[in-house]
CSV table of C-alpha atoms and ligand atoms in Angstrom, one decimal:
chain,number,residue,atom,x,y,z
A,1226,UNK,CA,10.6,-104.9,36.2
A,1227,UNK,CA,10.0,-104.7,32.9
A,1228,UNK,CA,12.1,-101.5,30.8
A,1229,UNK,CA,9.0,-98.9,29.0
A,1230,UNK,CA,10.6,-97.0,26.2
A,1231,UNK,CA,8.2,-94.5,24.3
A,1232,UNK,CA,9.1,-94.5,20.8
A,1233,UNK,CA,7.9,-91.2,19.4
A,1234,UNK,CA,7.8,-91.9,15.2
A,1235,UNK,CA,5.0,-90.6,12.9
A,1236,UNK,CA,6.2,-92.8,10.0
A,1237,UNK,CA,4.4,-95.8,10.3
A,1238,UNK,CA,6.8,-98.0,8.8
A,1239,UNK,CA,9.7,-97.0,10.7
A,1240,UNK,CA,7.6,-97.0,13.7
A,1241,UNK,CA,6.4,-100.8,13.8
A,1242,UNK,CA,9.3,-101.8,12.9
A,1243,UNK,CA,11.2,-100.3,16.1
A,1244,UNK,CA,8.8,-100.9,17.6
A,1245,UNK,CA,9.1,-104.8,16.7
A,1246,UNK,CA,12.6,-105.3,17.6
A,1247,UNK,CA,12.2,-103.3,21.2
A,1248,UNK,CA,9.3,-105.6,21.8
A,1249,UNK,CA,11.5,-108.2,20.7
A,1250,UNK,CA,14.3,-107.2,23.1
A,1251,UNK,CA,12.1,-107.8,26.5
A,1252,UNK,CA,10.6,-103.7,26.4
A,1253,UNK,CA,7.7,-102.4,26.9
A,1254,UNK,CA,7.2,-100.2,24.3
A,1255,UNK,CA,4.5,-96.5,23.7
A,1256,UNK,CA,4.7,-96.0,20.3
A,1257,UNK,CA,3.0,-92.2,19.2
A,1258,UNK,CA,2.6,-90.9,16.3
A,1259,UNK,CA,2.7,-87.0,17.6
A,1260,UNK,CA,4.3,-84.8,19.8
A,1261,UNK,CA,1.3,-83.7,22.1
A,1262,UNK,CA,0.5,-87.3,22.4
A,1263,UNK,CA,3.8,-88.8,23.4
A,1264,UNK,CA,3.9,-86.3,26.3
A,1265,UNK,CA,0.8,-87.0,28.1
A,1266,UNK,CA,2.3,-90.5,28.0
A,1267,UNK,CA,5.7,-89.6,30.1
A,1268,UNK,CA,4.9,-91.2,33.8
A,1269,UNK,CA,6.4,-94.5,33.9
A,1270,UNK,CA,8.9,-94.2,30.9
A,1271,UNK,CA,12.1,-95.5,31.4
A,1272,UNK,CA,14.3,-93.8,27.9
A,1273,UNK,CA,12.7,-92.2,24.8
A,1274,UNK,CA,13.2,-93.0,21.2
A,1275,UNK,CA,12.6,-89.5,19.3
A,1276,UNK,CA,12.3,-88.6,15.5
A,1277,UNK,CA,13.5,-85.3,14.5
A,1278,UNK,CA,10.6,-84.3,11.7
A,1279,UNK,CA,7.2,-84.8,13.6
A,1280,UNK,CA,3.8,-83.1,12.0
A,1281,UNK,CA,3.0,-81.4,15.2
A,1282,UNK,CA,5.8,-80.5,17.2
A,1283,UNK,CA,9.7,-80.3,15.7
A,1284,UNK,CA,11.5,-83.1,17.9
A,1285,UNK,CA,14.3,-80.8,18.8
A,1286,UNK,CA,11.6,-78.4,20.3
A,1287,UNK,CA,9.6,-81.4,22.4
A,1288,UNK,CA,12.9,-82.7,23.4
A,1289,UNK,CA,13.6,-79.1,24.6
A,1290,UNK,CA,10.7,-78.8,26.7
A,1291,UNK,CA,11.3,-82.2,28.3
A,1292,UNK,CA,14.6,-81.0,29.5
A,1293,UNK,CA,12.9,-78.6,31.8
A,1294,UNK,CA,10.2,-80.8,32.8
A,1295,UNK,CA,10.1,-83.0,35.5
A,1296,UNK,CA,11.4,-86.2,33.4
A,1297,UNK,CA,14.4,-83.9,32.6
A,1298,UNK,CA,16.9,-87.0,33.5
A,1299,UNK,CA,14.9,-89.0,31.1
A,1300,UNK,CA,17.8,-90.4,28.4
A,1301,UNK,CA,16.4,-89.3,24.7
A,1302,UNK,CA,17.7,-91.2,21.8
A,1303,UNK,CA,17.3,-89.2,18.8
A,1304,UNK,CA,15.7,-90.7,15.1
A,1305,UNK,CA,16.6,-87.9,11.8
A,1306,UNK,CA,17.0,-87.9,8.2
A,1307,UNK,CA,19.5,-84.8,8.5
A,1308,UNK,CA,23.1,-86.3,8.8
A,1309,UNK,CA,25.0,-83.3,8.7
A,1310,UNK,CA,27.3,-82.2,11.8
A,1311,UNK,CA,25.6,-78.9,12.1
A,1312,UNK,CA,22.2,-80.6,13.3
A,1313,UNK,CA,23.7,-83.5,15.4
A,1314,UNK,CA,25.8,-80.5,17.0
A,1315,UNK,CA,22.1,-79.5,17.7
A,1316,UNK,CA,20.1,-82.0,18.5
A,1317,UNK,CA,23.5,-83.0,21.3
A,1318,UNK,CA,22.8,-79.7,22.5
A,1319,UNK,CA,18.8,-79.8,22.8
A,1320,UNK,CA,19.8,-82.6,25.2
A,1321,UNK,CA,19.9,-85.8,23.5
A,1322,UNK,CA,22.1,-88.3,25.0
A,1323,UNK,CA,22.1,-90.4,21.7
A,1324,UNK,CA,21.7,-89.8,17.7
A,1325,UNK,CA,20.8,-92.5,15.2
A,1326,UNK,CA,20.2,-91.4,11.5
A,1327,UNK,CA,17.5,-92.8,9.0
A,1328,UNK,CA,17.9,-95.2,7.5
A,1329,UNK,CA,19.0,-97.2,10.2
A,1330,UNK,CA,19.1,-100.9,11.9
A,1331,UNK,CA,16.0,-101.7,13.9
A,1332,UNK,CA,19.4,-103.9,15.8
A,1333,UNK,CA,21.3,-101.1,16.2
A,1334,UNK,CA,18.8,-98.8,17.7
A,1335,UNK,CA,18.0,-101.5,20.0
A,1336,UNK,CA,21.6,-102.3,21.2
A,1337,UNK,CA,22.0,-98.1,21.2
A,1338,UNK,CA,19.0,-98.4,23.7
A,1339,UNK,CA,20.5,-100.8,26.2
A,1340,UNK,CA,23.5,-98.9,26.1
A,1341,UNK,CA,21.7,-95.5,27.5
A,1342,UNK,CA,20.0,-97.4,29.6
A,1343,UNK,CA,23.6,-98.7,30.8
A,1344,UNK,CA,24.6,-95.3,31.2
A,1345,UNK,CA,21.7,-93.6,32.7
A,1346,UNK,CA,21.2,-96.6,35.6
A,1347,UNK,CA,24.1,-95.3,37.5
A,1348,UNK,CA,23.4,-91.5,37.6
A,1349,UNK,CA,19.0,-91.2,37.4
A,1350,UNK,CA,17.5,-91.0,40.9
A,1351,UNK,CA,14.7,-93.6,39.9
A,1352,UNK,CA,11.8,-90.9,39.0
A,1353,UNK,CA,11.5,-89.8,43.4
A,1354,UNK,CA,11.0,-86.3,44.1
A,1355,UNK,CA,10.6,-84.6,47.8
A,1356,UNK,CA,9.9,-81.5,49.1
A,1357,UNK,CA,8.9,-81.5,52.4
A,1358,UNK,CA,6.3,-83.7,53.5
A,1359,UNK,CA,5.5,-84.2,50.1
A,1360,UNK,CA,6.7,-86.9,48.1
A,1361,UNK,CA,6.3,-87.9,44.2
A,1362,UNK,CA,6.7,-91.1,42.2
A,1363,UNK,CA,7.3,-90.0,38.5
A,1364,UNK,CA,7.5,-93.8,37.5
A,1365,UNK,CA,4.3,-94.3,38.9
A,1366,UNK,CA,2.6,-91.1,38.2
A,1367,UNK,CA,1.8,-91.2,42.2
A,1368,UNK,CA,2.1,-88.7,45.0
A,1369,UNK,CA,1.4,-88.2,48.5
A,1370,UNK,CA,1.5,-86.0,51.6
A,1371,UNK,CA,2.5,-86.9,54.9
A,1372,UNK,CA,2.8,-90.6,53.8
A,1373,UNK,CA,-0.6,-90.3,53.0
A,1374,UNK,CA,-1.8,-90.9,48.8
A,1375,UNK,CA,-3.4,-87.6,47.1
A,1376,UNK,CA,-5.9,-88.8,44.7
A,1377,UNK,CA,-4.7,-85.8,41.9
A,1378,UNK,CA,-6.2,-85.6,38.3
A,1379,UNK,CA,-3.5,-85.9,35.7
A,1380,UNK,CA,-3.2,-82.7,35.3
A,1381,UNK,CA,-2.5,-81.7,38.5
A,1382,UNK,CA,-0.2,-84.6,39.4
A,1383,UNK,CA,1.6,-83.0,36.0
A,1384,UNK,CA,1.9,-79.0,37.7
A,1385,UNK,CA,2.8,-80.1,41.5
A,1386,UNK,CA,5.7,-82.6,39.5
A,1387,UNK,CA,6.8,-79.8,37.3
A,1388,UNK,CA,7.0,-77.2,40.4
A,1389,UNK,CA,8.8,-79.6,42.7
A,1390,UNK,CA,11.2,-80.1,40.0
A,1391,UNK,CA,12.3,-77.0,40.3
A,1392,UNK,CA,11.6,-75.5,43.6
A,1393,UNK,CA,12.6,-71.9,44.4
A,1394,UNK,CA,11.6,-71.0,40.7
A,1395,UNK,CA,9.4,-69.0,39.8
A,1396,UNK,CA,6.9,-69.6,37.1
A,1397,UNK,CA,4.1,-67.2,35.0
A,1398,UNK,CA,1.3,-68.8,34.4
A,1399,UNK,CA,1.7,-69.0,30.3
A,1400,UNK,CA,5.2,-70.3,31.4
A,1401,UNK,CA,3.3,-73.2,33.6
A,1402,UNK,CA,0.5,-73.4,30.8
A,1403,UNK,CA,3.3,-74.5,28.0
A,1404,UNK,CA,5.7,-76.4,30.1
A,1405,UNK,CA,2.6,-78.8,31.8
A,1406,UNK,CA,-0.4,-78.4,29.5
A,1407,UNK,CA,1.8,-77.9,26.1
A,1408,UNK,CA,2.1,-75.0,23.5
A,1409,UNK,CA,-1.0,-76.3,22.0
A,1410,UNK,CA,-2.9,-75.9,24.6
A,1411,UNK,CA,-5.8,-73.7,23.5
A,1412,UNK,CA,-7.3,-71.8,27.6
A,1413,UNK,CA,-6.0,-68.9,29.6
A,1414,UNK,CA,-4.0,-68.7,32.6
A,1415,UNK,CA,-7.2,-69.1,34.8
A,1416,UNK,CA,-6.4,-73.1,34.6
A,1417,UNK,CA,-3.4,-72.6,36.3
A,1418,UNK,CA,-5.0,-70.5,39.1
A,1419,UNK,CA,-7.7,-73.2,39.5
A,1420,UNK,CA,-4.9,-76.0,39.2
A,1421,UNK,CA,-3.2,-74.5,41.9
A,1422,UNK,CA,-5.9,-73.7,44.6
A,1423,UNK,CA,-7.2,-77.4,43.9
A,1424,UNK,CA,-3.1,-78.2,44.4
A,1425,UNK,CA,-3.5,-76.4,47.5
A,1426,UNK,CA,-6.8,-77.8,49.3
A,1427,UNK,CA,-4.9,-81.2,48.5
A,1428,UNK,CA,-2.1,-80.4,50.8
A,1429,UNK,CA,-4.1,-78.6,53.2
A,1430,UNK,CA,-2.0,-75.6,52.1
A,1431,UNK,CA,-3.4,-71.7,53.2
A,1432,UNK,CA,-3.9,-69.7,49.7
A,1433,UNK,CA,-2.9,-66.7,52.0
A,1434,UNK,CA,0.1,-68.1,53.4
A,1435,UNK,CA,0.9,-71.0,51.7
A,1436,UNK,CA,3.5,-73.3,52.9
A,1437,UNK,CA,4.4,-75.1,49.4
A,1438,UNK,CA,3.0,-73.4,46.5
A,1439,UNK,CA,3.4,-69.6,46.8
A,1440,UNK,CA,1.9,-67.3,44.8
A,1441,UNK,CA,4.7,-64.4,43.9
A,1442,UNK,CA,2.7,-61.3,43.3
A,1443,UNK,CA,2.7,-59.8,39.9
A,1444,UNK,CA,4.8,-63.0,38.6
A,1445,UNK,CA,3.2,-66.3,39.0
A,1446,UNK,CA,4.0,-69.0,41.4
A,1447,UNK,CA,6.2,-71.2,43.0
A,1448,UNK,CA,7.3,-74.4,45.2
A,1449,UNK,CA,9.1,-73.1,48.1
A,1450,UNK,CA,12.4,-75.1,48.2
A,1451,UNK,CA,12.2,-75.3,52.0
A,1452,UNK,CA,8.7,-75.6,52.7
B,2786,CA,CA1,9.1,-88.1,10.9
């Protein structure tokens, strides 16, 4: 099966020509030029190529989020133009398995690639999740309940992925809104509410006494770890 890597870049130049030499290596490459973007593009990817300095979301800050997200084994290598130890000491501890600085060779990012992937074969649980009856397919962007497919929008396939990442936490609704819709998300935390009871009527769960996504009174909500 082929390898995806989402190449996150907003210099165009730079870009195509990673892009070009991954392509060139056998992967299937996303290239994006912004932040927002490149995360609605997550289900499926394999490693991630991020730059540092991008116009709509600091890379350090996507990278970050994506770390608590439900593609949290995801390996990340990192693109800057800041060489100095203090910000690789950083961006290492924003959870970036890799660091490459500009100017670089489109070869040596690609051979620094194939090395994470190297690394990351033997410890990532290829993209499953379970809880319960229900199971998830992060590679896929599938789910389904009782062995049987749940037809979810993207945005609910997105919440029930982030919440079974992390079962037994519990979330607030702006937390769920900027982890799963994104800081720039512009609607209030009704969207989550209607998100969930949608979640809920797909897994036949009671809003009163539900069995998977609980609702934690005065504090948000919450995948039960042992449904
Ligand atoms: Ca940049």
């Amino acid at each position: 099966m082929a390898v995806t890597v989402l190449l996150v870049e907003d210099e165009t130049s730079v870009r195509e020509a990673v892009r070009f030499h991954l392509e060139r290596s056998g992967y299937v490459v996303r290239a994006f030029a912004s932040a927002l973007e490149a995360w609605q593009a997550l289900a499926g990817v394999d490693v991630i190529v991020l730059d540092w300095m991008l116009p709509d979301e600091p890379g350090i800050a996507w990278l970050r989020r994506l770390r608590e997200s439900a593609f949290s084994a995801l390996p990340v290598l990192m693109l800057t133009a800041r060489a100095s130890e203090m910000d690789r000491v950083e961006g290492l501890d924003a959870g970036a398995d890799d660091y490459l600085t500009k100017p670089f060779s489109a070869a040596e990012l690609a051979a620094r690639v194939r090395a994470l992937l190297r690394r990351s074969a033997g410890d990532r649980v290829r993209g499953a999740l379970r809880v319960g009856l229900l199971e998830l397919n992060l590679d896929a962007g599938t789910a389904s309940f009782a062995a049987k497919e749940l037809h979810l929008t993207r945005r609910e396939f997105d919440l029930l992925a982030f919440l079974a990442a992390h079962p037994g936490r519990v979330y607030t609704r702006q937390e769920l809104l900027d982890k799963v819709w994104g800081v720039d998300f512009i609607g209030g935390e009704r969207t989550v509410d209607q998100h969930i009871t949608q979640l809920r009527a797909h897994l036949g769960d009671d809003p009163t006494d539900s069995v998977y996504l609980e609702t934690v009174r005065g504090k948000g909500y919450r995948m039960r770890a042992e449904p």
